[in-house]
XYZ file of C-alpha atoms in Angstrom:
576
model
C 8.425 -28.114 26.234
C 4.593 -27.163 26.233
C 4.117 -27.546 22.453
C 6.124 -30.509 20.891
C 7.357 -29.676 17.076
C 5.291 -31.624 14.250
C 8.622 -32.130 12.497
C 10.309 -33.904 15.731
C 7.096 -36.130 15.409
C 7.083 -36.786 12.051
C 10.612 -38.025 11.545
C 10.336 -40.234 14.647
C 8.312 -42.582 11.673
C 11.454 -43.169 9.664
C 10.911 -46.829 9.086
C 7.955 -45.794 7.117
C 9.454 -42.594 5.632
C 12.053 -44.287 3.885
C 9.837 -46.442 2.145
C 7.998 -43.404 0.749
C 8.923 -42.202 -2.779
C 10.697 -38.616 -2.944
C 7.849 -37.023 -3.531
C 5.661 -38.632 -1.364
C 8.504 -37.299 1.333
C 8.520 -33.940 0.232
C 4.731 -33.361 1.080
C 5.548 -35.206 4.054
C 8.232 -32.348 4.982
C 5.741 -29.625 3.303
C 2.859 -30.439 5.615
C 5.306 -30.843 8.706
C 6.314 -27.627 8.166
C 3.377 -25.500 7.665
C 1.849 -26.902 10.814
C 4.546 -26.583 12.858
C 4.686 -22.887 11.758
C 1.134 -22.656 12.719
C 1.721 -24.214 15.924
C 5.164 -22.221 16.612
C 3.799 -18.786 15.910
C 0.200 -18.560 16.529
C -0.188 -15.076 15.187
C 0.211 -16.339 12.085
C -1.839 -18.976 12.265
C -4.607 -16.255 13.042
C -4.116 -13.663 10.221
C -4.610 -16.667 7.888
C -7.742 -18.086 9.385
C -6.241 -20.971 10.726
C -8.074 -20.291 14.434
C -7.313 -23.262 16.390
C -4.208 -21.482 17.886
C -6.020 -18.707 18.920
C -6.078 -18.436 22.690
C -2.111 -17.776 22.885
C 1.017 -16.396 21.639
C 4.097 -17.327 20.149
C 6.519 -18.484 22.718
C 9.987 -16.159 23.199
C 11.595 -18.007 25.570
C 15.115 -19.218 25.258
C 14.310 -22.738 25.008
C 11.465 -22.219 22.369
C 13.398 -20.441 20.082
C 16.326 -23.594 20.549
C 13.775 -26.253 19.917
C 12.324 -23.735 16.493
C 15.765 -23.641 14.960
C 16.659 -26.898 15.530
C 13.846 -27.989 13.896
C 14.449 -25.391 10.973
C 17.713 -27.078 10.394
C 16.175 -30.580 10.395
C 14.218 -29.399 7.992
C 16.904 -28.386 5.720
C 18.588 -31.234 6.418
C 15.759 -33.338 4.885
C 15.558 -31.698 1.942
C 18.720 -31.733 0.670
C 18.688 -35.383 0.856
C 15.738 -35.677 -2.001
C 16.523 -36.596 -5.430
C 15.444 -33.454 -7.325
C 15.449 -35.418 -10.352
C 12.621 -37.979 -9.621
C 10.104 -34.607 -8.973
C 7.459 -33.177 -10.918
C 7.780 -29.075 -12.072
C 5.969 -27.547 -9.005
C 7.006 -29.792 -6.753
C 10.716 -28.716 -7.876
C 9.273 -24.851 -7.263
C 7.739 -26.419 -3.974
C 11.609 -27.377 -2.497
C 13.283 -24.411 -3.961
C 11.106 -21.977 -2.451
C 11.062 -24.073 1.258
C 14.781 -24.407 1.225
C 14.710 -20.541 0.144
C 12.815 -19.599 2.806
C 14.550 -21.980 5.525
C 18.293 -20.737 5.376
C 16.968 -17.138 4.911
C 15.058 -17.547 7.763
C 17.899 -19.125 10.233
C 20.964 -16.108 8.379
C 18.372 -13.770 9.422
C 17.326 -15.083 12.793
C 19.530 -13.073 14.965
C 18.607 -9.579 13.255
C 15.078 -10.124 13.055
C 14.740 -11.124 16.615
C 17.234 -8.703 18.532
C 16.840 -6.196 16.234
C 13.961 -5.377 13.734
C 11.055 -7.041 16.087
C 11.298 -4.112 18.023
C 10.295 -1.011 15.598
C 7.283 1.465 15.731
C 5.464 -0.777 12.521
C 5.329 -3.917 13.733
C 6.910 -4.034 17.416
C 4.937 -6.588 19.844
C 2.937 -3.960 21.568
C 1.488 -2.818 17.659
C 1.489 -6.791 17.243
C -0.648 -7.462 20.009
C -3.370 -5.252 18.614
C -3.661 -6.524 15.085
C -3.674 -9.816 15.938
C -6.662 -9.180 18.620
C -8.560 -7.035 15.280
C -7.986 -9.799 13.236
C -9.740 -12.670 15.497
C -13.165 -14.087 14.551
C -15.666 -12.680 16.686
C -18.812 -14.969 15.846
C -19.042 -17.563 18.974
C -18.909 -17.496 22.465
C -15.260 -19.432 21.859
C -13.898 -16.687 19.558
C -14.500 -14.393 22.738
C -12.923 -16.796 24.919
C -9.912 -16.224 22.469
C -9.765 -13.017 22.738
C -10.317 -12.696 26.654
C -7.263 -16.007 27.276
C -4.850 -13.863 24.744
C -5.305 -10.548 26.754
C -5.113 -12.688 29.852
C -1.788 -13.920 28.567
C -0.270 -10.636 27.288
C 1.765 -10.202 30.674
C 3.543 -13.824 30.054
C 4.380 -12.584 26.486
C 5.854 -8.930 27.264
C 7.404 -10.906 29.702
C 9.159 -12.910 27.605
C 10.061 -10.255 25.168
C 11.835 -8.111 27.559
C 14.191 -11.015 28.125
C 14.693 -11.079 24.521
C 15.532 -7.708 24.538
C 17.794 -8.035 27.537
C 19.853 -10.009 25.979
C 20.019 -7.879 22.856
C 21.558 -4.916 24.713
C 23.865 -7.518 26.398
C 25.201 -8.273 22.559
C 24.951 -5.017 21.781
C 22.563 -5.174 19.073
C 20.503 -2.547 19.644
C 17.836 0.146 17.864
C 18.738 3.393 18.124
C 17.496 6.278 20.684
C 14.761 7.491 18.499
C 12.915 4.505 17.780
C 12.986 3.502 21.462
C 11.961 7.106 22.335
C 8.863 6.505 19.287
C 7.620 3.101 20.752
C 7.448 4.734 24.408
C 5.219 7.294 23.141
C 2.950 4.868 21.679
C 2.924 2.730 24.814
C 2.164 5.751 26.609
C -0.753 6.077 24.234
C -2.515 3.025 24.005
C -2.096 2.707 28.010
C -3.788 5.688 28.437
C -6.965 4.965 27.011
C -9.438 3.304 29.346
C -11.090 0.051 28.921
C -13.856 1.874 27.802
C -11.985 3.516 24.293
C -8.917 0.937 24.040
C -9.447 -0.597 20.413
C -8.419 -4.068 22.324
C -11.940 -4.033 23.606
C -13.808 -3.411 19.883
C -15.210 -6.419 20.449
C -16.702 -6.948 23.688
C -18.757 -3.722 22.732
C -20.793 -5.261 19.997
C -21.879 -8.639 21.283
C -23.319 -10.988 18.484
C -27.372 -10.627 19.186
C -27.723 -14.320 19.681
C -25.380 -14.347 22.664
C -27.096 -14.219 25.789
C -27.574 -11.479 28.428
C -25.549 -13.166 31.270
C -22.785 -14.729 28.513
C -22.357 -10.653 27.310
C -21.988 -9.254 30.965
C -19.413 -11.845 31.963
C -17.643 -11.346 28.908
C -17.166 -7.413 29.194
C -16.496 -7.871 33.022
C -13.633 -10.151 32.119
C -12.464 -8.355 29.636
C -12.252 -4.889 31.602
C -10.624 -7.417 34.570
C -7.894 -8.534 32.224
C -7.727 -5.171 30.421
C -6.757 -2.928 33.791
C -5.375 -6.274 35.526
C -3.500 -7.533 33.185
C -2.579 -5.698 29.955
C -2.393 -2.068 31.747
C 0.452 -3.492 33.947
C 1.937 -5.620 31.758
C 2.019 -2.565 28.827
C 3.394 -0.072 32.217
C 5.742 -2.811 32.818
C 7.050 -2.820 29.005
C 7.347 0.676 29.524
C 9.456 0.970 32.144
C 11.915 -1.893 30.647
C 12.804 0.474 27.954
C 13.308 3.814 29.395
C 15.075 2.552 31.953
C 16.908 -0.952 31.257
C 16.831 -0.503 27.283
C 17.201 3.214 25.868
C 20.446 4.186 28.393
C 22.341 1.111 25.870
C 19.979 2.227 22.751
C 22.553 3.472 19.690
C 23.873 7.134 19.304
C 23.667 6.148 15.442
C 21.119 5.672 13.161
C 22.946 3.218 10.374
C 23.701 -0.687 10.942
C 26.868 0.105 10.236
C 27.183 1.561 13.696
C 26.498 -1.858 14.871
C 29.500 -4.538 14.786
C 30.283 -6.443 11.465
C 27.728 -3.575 10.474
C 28.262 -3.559 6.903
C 27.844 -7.425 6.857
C 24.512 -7.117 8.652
C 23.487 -4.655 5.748
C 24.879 -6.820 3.326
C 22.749 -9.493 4.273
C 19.672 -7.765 4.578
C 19.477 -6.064 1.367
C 19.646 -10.029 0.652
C 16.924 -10.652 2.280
C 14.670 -8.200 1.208
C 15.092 -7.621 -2.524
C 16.602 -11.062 -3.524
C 19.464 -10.028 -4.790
C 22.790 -10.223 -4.609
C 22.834 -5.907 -5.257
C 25.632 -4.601 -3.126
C 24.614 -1.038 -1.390
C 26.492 0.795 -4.176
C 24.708 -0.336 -7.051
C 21.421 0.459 -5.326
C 22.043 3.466 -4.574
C 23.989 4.541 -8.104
C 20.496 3.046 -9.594
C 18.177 4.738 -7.075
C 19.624 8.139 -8.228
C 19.078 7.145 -11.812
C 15.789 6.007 -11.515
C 15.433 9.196 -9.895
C 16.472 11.122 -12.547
C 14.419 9.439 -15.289
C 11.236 9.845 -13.592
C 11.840 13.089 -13.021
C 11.631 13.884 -16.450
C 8.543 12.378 -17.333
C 7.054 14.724 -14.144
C 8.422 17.289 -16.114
C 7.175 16.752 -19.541
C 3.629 15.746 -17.834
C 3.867 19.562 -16.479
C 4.759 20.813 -19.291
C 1.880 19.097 -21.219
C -0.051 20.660 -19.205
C 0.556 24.136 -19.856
C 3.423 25.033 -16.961
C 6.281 26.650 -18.496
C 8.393 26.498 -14.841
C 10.978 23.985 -13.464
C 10.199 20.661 -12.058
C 10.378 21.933 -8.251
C 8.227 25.157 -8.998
C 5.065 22.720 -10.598
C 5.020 20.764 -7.115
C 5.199 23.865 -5.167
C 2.231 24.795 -7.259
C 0.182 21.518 -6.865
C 0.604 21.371 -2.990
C 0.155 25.323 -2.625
C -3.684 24.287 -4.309
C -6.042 24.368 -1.393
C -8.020 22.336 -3.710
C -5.369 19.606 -3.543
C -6.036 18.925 -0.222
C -8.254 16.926 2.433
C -10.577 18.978 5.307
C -11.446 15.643 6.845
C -10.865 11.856 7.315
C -14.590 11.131 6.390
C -13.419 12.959 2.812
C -10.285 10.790 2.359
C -12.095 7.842 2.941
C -14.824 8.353 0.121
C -12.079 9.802 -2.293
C -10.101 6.412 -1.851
C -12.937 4.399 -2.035
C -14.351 5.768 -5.264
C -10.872 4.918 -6.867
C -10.904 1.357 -5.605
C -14.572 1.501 -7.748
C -13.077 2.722 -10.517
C -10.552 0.224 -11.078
C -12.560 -3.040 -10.875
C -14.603 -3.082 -13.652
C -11.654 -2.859 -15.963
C -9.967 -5.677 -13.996
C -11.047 -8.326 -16.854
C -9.034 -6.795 -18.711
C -5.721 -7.149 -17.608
C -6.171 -10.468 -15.115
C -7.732 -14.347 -15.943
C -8.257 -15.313 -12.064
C -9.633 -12.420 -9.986
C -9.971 -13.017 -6.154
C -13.452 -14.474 -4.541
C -12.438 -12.189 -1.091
C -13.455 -8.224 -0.897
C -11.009 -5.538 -0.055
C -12.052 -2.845 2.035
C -10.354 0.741 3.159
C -10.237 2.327 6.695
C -8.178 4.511 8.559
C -5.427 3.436 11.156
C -6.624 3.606 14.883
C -5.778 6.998 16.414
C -3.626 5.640 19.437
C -0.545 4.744 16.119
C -1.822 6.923 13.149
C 1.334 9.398 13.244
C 3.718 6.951 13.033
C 2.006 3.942 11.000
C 2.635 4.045 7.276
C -0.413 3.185 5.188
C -0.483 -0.674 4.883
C -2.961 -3.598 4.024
C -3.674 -6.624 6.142
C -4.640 -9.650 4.085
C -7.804 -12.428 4.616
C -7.986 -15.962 5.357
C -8.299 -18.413 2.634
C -11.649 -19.232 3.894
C -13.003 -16.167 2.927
C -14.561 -15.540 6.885
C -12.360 -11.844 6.791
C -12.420 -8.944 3.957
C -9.075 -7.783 3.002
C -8.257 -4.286 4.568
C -6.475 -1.657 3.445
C -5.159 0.397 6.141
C -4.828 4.705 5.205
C -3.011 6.713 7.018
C -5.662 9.408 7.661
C -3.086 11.112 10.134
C -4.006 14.947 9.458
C -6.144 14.905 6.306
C -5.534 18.158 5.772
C -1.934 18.309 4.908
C -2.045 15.499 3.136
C -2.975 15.918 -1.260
C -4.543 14.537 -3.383
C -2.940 13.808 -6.078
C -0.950 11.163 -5.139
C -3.922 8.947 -3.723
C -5.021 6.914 -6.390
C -1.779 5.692 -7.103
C -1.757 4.384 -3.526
C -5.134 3.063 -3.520
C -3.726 1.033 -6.447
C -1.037 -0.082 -4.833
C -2.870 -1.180 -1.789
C -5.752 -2.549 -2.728
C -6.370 -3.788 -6.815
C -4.793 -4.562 -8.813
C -1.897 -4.274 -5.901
C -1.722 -5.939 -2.776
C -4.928 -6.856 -2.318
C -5.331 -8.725 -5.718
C -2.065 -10.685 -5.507
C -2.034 -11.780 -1.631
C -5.667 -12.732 -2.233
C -5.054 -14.393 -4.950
C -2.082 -16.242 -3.200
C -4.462 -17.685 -0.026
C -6.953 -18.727 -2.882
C -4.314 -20.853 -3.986
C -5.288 -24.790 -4.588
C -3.258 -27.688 -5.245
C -0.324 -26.107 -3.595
C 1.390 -27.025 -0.525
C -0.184 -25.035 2.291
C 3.115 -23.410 3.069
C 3.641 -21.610 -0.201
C -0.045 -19.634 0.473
C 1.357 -17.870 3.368
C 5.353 -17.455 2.120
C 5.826 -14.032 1.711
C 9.050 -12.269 -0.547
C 9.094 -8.790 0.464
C 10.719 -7.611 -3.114
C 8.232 -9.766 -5.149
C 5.249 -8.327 -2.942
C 5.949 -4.848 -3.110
C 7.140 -5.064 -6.312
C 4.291 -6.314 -7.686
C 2.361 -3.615 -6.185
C 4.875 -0.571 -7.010
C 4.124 -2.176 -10.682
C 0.444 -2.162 -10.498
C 0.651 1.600 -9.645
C 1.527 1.946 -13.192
C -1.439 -0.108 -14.939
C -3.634 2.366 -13.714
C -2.365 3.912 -16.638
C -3.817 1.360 -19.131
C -6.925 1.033 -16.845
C -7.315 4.790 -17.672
C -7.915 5.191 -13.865
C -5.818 8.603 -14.025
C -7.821 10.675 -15.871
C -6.031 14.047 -16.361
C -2.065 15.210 -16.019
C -2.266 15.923 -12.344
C -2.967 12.179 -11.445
C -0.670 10.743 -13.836
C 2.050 13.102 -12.477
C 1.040 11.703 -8.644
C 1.472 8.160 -10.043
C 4.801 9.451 -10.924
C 5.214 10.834 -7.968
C 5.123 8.090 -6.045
C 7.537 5.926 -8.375
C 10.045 8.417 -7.503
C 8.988 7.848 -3.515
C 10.212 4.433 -4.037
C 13.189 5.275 -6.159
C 14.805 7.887 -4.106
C 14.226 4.994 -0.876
C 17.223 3.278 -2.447
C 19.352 6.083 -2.108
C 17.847 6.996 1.349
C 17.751 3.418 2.792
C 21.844 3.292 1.326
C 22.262 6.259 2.415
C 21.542 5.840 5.875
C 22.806 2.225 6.496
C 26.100 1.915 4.354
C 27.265 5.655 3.578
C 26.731 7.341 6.588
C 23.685 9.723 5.858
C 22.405 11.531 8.977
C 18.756 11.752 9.696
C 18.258 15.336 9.078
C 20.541 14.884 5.797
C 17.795 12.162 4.802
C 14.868 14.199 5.973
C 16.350 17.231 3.433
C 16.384 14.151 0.856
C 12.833 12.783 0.906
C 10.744 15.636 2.914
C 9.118 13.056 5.148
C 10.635 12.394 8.772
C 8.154 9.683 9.546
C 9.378 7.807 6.370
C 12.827 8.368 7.059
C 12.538 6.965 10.701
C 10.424 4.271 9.439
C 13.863 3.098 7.053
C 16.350 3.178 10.648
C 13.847 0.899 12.182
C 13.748 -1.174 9.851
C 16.763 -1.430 7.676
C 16.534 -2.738 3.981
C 12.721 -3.497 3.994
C 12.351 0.182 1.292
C 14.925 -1.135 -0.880
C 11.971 -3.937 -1.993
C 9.833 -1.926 -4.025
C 11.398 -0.437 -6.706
C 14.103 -3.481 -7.028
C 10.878 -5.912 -7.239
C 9.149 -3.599 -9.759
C 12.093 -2.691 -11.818
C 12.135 -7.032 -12.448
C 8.746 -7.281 -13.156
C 9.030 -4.336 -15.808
C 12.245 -6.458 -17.180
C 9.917 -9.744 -17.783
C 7.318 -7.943 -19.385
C 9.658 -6.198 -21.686
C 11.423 -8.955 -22.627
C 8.097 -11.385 -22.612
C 6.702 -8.357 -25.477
C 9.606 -8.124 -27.395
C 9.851 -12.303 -27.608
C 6.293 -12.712 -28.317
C 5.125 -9.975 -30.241
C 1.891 -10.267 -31.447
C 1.583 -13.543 -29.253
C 2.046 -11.125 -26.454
C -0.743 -11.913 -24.228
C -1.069 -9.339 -20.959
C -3.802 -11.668 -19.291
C -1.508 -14.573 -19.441
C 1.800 -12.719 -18.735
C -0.180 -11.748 -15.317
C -1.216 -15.138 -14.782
C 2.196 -16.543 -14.812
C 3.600 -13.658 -12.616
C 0.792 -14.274 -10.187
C 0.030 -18.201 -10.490
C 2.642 -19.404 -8.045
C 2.071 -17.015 -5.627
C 5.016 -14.809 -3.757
C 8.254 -16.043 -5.083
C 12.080 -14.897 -4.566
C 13.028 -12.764 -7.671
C 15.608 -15.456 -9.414
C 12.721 -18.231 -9.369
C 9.767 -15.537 -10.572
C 12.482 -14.872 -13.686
C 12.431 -18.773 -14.270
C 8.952 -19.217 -13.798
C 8.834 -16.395 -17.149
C 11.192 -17.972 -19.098
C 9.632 -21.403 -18.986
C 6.549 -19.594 -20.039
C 7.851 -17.816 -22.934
C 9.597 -21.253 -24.158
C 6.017 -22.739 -23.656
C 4.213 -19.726 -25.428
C 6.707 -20.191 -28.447
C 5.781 -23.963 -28.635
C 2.228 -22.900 -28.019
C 1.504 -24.484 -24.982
C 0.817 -21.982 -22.665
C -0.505 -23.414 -18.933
């Protein structure tokens, strides 16, 4: 095996590891792990600045993903064996949240790689591309990079295909239209020349100190590898799933058209929100929250002078020429004067604000239609802004209204302020900067939609009503995402539903993932309710944040601990 595990190497000292204390151990098993993560998947190591993995890709082959989980279950192994009571308070958090994150990881390895790993979001052709954009691009060795990761792409699509071979031999499969979607976006990013492809950004706006010679080399290698290389290896991709993939690609759109289908659902929603909700209860909830929002849209409209039903007031707003976009340039500057808006009041609400920027620009052209809006996140050294990613797909049917709640949600106090936050992170174990909890994520951010409302960033009833608006987005995803994956919802029955068909095929791709938001925010909303009503007047909405936010991304059950040792503390007076 090329790359030998750190963990395989560190436990080959176990004359000196057993004379270590427990804690001394677990930092031992933390640091293991974080840079054998590094080392095993590469990409990551690269969105999180970490850039001396930067010339290759994660490894798919057979044996590589053998020697990952063995090591995964070594890992576990390991830390069952420490004495939990001999630890400190965060190091306590510390092994919860690795042993969380290990046995989710190896229930969810067969899904995640057969399955969800190839979707329209985030398949490895849309993979490819963000890692390239997010690469340093200062030194003559960050083009190198670049150049010995396109040179490699053919090894990699290589590998996936096998991956995906064997998924249709166990008949675990996508269905039809989300092969059929990531065809037409191969089909799109191969046809643009080396000249317009967005893998090439760089090689078209050399550094000035590079020389002459060094720039020419590096665009004539780059073109080589593009038309060489990637062009064949992206044709070759291609032809793998029209022809060897799509004829065994499902008729259905639910898991439950897969085998044990309704245990594969089961243990998703797991994954995602946290829980232990079964399908039923999110979806009997999803239709409540539904309902409840809906009447606040209503009373908002009615506040505001319109005397008609609920359904009548949107057809109103998004009849409004005035509600809409005539250009991408226009959507741009409106979301960017929101994101202005909300800083200075900030203060306010938050103790620890991040050191990195945030920024806003639209998705590339070649996956606009069928990329959500979505924000990439910075290195903890501060070398890359965050970026929030707009879908500017057709500015002109797309309203106003509802932006600022997104730009919110995206950006601060959203995603932007709590992943940034996270990376900033000191006197944590490296690991626990990069864990990610998809309901405690989007959650949070689904949550800070709302304190726009404090922040006074909606100023009049139409605003307020699109922050509502896109509450009930989230809310009726519970009943959609159910819907389609346990109760046997067809697509154009879920299209009727939510009015979005991009949405909708975004949830078959990717099963459970929508269920995260509103579940995560509907917690968060329970802590700070119950943190008020304990406190009262010692209610504190700086620190309340803090504590939400202090320990980074956490599963839902530990974030609830995390707030009742604070309130305890806060009663006693002690509040860290």
């Amino acid at each position: 095996m090329k790359h030998i595990s750190g963990l395989l190497l560190f436990w080959c000292l176990s004359p000196v590891v057993m004379a270590q204390t427990d804690s001394e151990r677990l930092h031992g098993i933390f640091n293991g792990y974080f840079q054998d993560k590094l080392l095993n998947y590469p990409e990551i190591a690269t969105s999180i600045g970490a850039n001396e993995h930067n010339d290759r890709w994660t490894d798919w082959s057979g044996g590589a993903r053998t020697v990952r989980r063995k090591a995964l279950q070594e890992y576990e192994r390991q830390l069952l064996q420490i004495r939990k009571e001999s630890l400190s308070r965060p190091d306590m958090l510390s092994l919860q949240l690795l042993l969380y994150e290990i046995q989710d990881s190896l229930k969810e390895e067969e899904i995640s790689t057969y399955l969800t790993s190839l979707n329209q979001l985030f398949g490895p052709h849309t993979r490819v591309y963000l890692t390239i954009r997010q690469m340093p691009i200062r030194s003559l060795k960050d083009y190198e990079n670049i150049l010995s990761r396109i040179q490699a792409v053919g090894n990699y699509i290589d590998q996936k295909i096998e991956v995906y071979r064997e998924s249709v031999e166990m008949k675990l499969t996508q269905p039809r239209l989300v092969v059929e979607l990531i065809i037409k976006q191969l089909d799109a990013q191969v046809g643009q020349s080396a000249d317009e492809t967005a893998l090439l950004a760089a090689f078209r706006h050399f550094p000035s100190a590079f020389r002459n010679r060094d720039k020419e080399r590096l665009l004539r290698s780059a073109k080589d590898a593009y038309n060489k290389i990637f062009v064949v290896a992206w044709k070759k991709f291609r032809s793998f799933l029209a022809r060897d993939y799509l004829p065994y690609a499902r008729r259905g759109i639910g898991v439950t058209t897969l085998a044990k289908g309704d245990k594969r659902y089961e243990s998703l929603i797991g994954h995602f929100t946290t829980t232990k909700f079964t399908a039923r209860e999110i979806h009997e909830l999803g239709l409540q929250e539904v309902k409840r929002i809906e009447s606040e849209m209503l009373a908002i409209a009615n506040e505001a002078g319109f005397e008609g039903d609920l359904e009548s007031f949107e057809h109103e707003l998004r009849s409004s020429p005035k509600q809409f976009f005539t250009s991408k340039e226009g959507m741009l500057a409106y979301c960017r004067n929101v994101a202005k808006l909300v800083d200075p009041e900030l203060p306010q609400f938050f103790r620890h604000l991040p050191r990195t920027p945030v920024g806003i620009r639209p998705i590339s052209t070649d996956r606009e239609a069928e990329t959500p809006s979505n924000y990439n996140a910075p290195p903890a050294d501060g070398s890359r802004a965050g970026w929030f990613n707009i879908q500017a797909y057709k500015p002109e049917q797309q309203t106003k209204f509802d932006k600022a709640a997104l730009v919110l949600h995206e950006t601060n106090p959203g995603h932007h302020l709590q992943i940034a936050l996270q990376v900033e992170l000191t006197g944590l174990p490296d690991f626990r900067k990069i864990f990610r909890s998809t309901a405690y994520i989007e959650g949070w951010a689904l949550y800070a939609e709302s304190l726009g409302v404090e922040m006074g960033v909606y100023p009049d009833s139409v605003s307020l009503f699109g922050q509502l608006e896109s509450e009930r987005f989230r809310a009726r995803r519970l009943v959609v995402d159910t819907g389609l994956h346990a109760f046997g919802w067809s697509r154009e029955k879920a299209v009727e539903y939510l009015g979005n068909e991009a949405e909708i095929d975004r949830y078959i791709a990717w099963p459970g993932q929508a269920l995260a938001y509103k579940i995560g925010q509907l917690k968060i909303k329970e802590l700070r309710e119950r943190a008020e009503k304990e406190l009262g007047a010692n209610f504190d909405i700086r620190d309340f944040h803090h504590v939400i936010l202090k320990n980074g991304s956490l599963p839902l059950q530990l974030l609830e601990e995390q707030v009742s040792s604070y309130l305890l503390r806060t009663k006693g007076k002690t509040v860290n």
